[in-house]
Coordinates of N, CA and C in Angstrom, one line a residue:
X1 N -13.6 35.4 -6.9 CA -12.6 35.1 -5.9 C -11.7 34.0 -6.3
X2 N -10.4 34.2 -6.0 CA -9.4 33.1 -6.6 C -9.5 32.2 -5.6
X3 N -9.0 30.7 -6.4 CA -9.3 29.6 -4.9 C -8.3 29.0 -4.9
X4 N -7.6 28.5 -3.8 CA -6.2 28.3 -3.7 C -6.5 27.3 -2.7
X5 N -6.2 26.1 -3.3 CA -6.5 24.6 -3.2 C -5.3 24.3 -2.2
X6 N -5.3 23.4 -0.9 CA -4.4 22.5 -0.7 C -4.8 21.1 -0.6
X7 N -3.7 20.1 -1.1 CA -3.7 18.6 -1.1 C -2.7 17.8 -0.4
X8 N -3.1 18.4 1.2 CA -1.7 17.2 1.9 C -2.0 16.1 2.1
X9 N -0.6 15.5 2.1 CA -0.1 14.3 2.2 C 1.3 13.7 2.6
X10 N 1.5 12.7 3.2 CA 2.8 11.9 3.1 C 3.5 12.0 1.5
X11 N 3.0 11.1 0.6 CA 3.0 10.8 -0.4 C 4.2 9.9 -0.8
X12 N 4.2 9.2 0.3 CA 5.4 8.0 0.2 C 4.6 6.8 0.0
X13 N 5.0 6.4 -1.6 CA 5.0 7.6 -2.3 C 4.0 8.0 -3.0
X14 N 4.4 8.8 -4.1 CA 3.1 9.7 -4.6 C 2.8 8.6 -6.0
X15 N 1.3 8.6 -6.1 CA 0.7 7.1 -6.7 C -0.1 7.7 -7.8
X16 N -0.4 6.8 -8.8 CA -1.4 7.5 -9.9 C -2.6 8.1 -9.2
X17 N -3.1 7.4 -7.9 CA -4.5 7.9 -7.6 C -4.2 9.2 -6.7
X18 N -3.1 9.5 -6.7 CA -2.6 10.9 -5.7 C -2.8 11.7 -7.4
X19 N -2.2 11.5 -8.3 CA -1.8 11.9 -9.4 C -3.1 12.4 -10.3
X20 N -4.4 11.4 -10.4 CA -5.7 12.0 -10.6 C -6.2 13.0 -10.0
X21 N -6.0 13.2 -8.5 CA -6.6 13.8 -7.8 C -6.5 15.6 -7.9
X22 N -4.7 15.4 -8.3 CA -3.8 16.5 -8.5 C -4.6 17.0 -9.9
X23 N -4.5 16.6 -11.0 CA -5.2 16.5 -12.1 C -6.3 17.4 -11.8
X24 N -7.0 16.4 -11.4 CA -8.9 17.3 -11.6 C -8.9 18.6 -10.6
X25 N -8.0 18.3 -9.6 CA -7.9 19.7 -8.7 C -7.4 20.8 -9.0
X26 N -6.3 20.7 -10.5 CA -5.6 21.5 -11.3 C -6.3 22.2 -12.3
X27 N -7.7 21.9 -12.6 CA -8.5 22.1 -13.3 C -10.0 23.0 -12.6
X28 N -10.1 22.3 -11.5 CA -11.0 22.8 -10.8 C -10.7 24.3 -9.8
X29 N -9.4 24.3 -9.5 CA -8.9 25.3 -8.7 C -8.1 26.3 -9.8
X30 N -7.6 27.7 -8.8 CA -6.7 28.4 -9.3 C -5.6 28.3 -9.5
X31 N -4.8 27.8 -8.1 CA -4.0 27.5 -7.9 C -3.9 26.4 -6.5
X32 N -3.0 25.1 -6.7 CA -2.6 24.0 -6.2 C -1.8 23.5 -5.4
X33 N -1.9 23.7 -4.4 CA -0.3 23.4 -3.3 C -0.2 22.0 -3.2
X34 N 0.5 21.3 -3.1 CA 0.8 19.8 -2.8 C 1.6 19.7 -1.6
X35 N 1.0 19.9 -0.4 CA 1.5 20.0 0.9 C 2.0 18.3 1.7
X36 N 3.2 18.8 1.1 CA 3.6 17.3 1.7 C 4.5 17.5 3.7
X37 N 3.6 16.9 4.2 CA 3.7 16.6 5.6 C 4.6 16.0 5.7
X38 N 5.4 17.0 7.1 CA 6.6 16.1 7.4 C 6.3 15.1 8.9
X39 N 6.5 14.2 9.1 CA 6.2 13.2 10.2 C 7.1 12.8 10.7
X40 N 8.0 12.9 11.6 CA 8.9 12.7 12.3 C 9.4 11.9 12.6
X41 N 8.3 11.1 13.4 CA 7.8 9.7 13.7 C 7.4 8.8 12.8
X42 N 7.3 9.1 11.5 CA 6.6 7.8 10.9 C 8.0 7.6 9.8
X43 N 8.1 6.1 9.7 CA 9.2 5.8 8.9 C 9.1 6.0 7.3
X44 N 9.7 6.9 6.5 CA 9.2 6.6 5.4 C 10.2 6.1 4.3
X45 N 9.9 5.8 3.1 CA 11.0 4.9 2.1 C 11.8 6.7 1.7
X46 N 11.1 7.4 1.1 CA 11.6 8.7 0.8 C 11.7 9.4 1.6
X47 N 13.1 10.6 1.7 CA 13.3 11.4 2.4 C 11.9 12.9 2.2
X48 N 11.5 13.7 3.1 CA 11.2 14.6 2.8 C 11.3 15.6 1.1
X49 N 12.5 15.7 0.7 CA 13.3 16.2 -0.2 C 13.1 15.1 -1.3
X50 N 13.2 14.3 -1.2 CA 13.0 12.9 -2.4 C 11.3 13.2 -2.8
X51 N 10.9 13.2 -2.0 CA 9.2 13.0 -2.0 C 8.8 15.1 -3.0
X52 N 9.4 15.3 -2.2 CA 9.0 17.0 -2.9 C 9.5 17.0 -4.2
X53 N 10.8 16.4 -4.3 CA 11.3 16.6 -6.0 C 10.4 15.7 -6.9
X54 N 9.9 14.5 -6.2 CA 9.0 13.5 -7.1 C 7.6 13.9 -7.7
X55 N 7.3 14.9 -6.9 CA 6.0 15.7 -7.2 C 5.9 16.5 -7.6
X56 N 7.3 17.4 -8.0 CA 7.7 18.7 -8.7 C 7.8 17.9 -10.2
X57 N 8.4 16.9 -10.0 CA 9.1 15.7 -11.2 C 7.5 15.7 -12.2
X58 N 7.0 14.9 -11.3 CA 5.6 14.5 -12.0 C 4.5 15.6 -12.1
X59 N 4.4 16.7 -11.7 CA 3.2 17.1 -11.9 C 3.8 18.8 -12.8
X60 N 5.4 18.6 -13.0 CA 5.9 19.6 -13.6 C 4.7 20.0 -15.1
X61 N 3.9 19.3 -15.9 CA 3.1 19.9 -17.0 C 1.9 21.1 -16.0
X62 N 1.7 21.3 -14.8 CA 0.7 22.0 -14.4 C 1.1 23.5 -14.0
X63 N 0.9 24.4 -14.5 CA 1.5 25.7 -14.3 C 0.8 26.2 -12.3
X64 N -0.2 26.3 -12.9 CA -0.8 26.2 -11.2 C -0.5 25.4 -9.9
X65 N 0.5 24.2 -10.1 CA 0.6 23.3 -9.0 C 1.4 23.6 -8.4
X66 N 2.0 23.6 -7.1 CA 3.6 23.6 -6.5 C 3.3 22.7 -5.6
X67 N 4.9 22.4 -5.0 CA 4.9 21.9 -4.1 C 5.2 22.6 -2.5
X68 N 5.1 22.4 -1.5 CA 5.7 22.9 -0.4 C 5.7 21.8 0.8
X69 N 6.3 22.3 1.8 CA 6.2 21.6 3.1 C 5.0 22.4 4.1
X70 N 4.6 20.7 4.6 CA 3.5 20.5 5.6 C 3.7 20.6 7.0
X71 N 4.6 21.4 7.6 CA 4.6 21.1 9.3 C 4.1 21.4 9.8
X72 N 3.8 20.9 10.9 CA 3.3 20.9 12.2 C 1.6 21.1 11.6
X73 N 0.4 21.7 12.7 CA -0.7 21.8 12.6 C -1.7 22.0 11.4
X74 N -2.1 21.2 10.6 CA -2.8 21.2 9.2 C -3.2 23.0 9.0
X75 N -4.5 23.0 10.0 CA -5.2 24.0 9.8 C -3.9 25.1 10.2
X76 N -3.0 25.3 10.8 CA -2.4 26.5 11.3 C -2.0 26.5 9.9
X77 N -1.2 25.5 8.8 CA -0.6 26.2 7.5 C -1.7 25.9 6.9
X78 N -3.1 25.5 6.8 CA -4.1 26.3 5.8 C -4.3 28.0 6.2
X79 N -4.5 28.2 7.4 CA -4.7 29.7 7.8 C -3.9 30.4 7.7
X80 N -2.8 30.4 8.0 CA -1.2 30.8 7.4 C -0.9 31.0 6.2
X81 N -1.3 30.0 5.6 CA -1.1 30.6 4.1 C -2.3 30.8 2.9
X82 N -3.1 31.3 3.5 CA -4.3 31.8 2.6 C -5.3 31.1 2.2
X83 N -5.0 29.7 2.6 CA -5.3 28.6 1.6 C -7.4 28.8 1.8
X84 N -8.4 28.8 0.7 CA -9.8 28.8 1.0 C -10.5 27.7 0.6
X85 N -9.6 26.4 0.4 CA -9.9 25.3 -0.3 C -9.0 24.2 0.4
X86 N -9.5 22.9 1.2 CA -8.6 21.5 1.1 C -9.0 20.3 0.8
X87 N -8.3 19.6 -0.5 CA -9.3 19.1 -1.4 C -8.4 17.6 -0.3
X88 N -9.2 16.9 -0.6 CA -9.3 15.5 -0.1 C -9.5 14.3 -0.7
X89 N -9.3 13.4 -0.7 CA -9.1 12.0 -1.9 C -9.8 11.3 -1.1
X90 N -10.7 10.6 -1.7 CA -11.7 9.3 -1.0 C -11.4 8.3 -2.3
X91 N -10.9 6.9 -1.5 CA -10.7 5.9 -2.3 C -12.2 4.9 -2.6
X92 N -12.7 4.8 -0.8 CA -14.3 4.4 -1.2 C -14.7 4.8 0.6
X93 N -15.6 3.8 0.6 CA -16.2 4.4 2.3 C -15.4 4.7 3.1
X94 N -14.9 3.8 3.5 CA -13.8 3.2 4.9 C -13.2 5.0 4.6
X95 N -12.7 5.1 3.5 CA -11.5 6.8 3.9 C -12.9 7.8 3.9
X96 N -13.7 7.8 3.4 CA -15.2 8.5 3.9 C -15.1 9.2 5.6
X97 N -15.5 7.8 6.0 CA -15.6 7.7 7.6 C -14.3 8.9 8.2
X98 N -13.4 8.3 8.2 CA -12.6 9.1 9.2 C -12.1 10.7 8.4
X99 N -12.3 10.6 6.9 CA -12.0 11.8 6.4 C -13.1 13.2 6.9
X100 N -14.2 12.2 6.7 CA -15.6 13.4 7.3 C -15.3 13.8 9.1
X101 N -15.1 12.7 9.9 CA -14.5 13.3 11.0 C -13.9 14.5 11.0
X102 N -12.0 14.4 10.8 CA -11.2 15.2 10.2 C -12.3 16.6 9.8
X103 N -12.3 16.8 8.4 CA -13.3 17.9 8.2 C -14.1 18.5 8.9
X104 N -14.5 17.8 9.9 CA -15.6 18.7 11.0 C -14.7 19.2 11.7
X105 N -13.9 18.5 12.3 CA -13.0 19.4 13.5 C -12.3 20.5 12.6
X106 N -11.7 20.1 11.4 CA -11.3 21.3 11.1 C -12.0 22.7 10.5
X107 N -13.1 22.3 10.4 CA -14.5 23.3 10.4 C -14.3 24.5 11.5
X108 N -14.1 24.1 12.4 CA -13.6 24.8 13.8 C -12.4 25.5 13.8
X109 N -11.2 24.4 13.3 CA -10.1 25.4 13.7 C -9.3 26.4 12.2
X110 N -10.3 26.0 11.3 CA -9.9 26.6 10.0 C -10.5 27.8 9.9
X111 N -10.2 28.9 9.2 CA -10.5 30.7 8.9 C -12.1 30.1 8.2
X112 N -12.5 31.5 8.9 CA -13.9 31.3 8.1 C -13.4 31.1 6.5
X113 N -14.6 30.6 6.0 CA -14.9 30.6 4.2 C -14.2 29.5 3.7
X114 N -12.7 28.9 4.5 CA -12.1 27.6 4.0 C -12.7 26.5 4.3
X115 N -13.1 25.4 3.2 CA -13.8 24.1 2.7 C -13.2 23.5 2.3
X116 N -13.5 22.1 3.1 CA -12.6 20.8 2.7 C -13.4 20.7 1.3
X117 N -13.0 20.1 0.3 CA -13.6 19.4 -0.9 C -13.3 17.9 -1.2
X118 N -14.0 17.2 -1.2 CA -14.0 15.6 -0.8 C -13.8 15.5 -3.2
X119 N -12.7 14.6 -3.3 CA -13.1 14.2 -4.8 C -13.0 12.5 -4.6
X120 N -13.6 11.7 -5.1 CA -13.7 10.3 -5.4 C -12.2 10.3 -6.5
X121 N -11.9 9.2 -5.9 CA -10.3 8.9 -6.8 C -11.9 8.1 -8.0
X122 N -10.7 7.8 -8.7 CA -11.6 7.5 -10.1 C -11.6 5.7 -10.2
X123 N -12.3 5.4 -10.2 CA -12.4 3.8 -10.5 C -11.4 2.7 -10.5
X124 N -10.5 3.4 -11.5 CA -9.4 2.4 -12.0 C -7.8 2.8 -11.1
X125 N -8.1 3.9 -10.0 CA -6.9 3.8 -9.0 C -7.6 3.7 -8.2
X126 N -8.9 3.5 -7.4 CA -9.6 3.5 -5.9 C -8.8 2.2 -5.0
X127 N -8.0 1.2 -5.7 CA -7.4 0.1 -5.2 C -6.0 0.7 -4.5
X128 N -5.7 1.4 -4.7 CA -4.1 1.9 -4.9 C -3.9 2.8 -3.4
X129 N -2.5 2.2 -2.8 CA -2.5 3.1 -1.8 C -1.2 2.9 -1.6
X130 N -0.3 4.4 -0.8 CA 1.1 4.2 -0.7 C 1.6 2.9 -0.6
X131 N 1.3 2.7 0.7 CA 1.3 1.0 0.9 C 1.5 0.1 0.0
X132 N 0.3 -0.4 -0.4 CA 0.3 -1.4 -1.1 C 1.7 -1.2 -2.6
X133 N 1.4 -0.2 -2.6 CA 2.8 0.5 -3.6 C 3.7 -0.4 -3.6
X134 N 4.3 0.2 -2.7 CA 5.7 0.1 -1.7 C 5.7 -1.4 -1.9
X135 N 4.5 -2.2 -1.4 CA 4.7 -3.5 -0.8 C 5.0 -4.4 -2.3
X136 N 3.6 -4.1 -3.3 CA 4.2 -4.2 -4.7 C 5.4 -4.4 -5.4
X137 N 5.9 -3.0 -5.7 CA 6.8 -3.2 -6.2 C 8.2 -3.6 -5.6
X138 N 8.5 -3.4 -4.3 CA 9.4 -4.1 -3.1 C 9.7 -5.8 -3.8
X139 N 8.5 -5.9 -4.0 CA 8.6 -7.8 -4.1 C 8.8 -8.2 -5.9
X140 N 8.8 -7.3 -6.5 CA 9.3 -7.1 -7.8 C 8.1 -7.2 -8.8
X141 N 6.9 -6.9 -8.4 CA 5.8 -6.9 -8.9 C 5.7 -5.3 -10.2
X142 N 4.5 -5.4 -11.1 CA 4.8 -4.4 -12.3 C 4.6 -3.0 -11.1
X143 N 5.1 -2.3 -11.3 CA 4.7 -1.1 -10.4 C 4.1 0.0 -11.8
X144 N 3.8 -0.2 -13.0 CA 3.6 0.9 -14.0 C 2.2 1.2 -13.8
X145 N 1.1 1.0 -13.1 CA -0.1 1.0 -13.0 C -0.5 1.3 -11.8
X146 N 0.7 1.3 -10.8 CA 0.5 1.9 -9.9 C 0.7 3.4 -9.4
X147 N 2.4 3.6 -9.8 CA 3.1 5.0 -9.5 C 3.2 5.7 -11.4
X148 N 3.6 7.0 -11.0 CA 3.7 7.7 -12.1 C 5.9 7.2 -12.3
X149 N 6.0 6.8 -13.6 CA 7.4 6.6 -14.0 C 8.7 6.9 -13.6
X150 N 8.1 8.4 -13.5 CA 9.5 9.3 -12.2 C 9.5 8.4 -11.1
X151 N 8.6 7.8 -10.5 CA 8.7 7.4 -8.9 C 8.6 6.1 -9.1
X152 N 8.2 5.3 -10.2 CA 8.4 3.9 -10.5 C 10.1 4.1 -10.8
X153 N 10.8 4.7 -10.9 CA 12.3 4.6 -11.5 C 13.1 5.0 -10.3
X154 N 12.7 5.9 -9.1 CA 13.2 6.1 -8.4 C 13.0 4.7 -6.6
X155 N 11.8 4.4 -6.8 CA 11.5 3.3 -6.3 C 12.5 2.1 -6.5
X156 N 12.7 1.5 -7.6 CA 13.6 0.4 -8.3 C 14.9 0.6 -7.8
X157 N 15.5 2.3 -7.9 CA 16.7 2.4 -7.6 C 17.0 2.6 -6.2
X158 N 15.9 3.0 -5.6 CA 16.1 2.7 -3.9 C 16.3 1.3 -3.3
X159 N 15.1 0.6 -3.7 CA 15.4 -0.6 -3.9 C 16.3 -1.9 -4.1
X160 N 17.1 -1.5 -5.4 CA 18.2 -2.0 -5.9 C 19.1 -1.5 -5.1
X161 N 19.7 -0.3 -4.4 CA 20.8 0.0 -3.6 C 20.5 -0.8 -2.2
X162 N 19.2 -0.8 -1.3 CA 18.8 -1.8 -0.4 C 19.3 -3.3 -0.6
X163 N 19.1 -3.7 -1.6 CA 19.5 -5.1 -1.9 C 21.1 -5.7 -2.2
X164 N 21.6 -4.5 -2.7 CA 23.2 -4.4 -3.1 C 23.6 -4.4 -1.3
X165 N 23.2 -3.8 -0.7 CA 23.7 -3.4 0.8 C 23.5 -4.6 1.7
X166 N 22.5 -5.0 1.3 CA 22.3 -6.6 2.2 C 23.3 -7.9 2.1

């Protein structure tokens, strides 16, 4: 049976430990959606379109990956689009807790046979979170150890036009 992974997220922005995850999930699955959610309500540094090209940008060596849009009800576009796999990133406990919630309920509203897949970010990104990103390299801190280069370059230049504008 082919297994057809999804990995949503904001991804504002998209970080080395988003970037492992994509990785070992690229390997472990058939094929890889990178389901980036649109939120309406939530303020983000990238537009929708910025965030989707950054992830097409970066994860362009994986033949199996794409990207698409996330709207509206998770499980209605896992059931919608085939998907029999939603792989999930645990940085340490704390995203544990409320990610295992999540998974139960969607136990329910997801097609039979589809399984969340919980993967441990890897040791040396478990620190790393959009946030702290953002906050990072905002303040002019190294961002290379954070974000993958496409989005450390596109960061800087967001950035740098914010500060020219001020």
């Amino acid at each position: 049976m082919k297994t057809k992974a999804l990995y949503a997220g904001s991804f504002d922005p998209l970080t080395l430990g988003h970037l492992d995850i994509i990785h070992r999930a690229a390997h472990l699955f058939d094929e890889v959606v990178i389901g980036v959610v649109v939120n309406l309500e939530k303020k983000t540094m990238f537009t929708f379109e910025e965030r989707m090209d950054m992830i097409r940008e970066a994860t362009a060596e994986y033949d199996n990956v794409h990207v698409d849009m996330c709207d509206g009800l998770l499980a209605d576009f896992v059931n919608n689009n085939g998907f029999n796999v939603v792989v999930r990133g645990l940085r340490g406990m704390s995203d544990f807790d409320s990610e295992q919630q999540m998974a139960q309920l969607h136990r329910y509203l997801y097609n039979e046979g589809t399984e969340t897949v919980f993967l441990m970010s890897d040791s040396k990104y478990a620190f790393i979170s959009s946030t702290m990103a953002k906050q990072v390299i905002s303040l002019g801190g190294q961002g290379e150890k954070l974000v993958p280069p496409c989005v450390l370059e596109k960061m800087k230049g967001k950035l740098n036009k914010q500060w020219k504008t001020r």
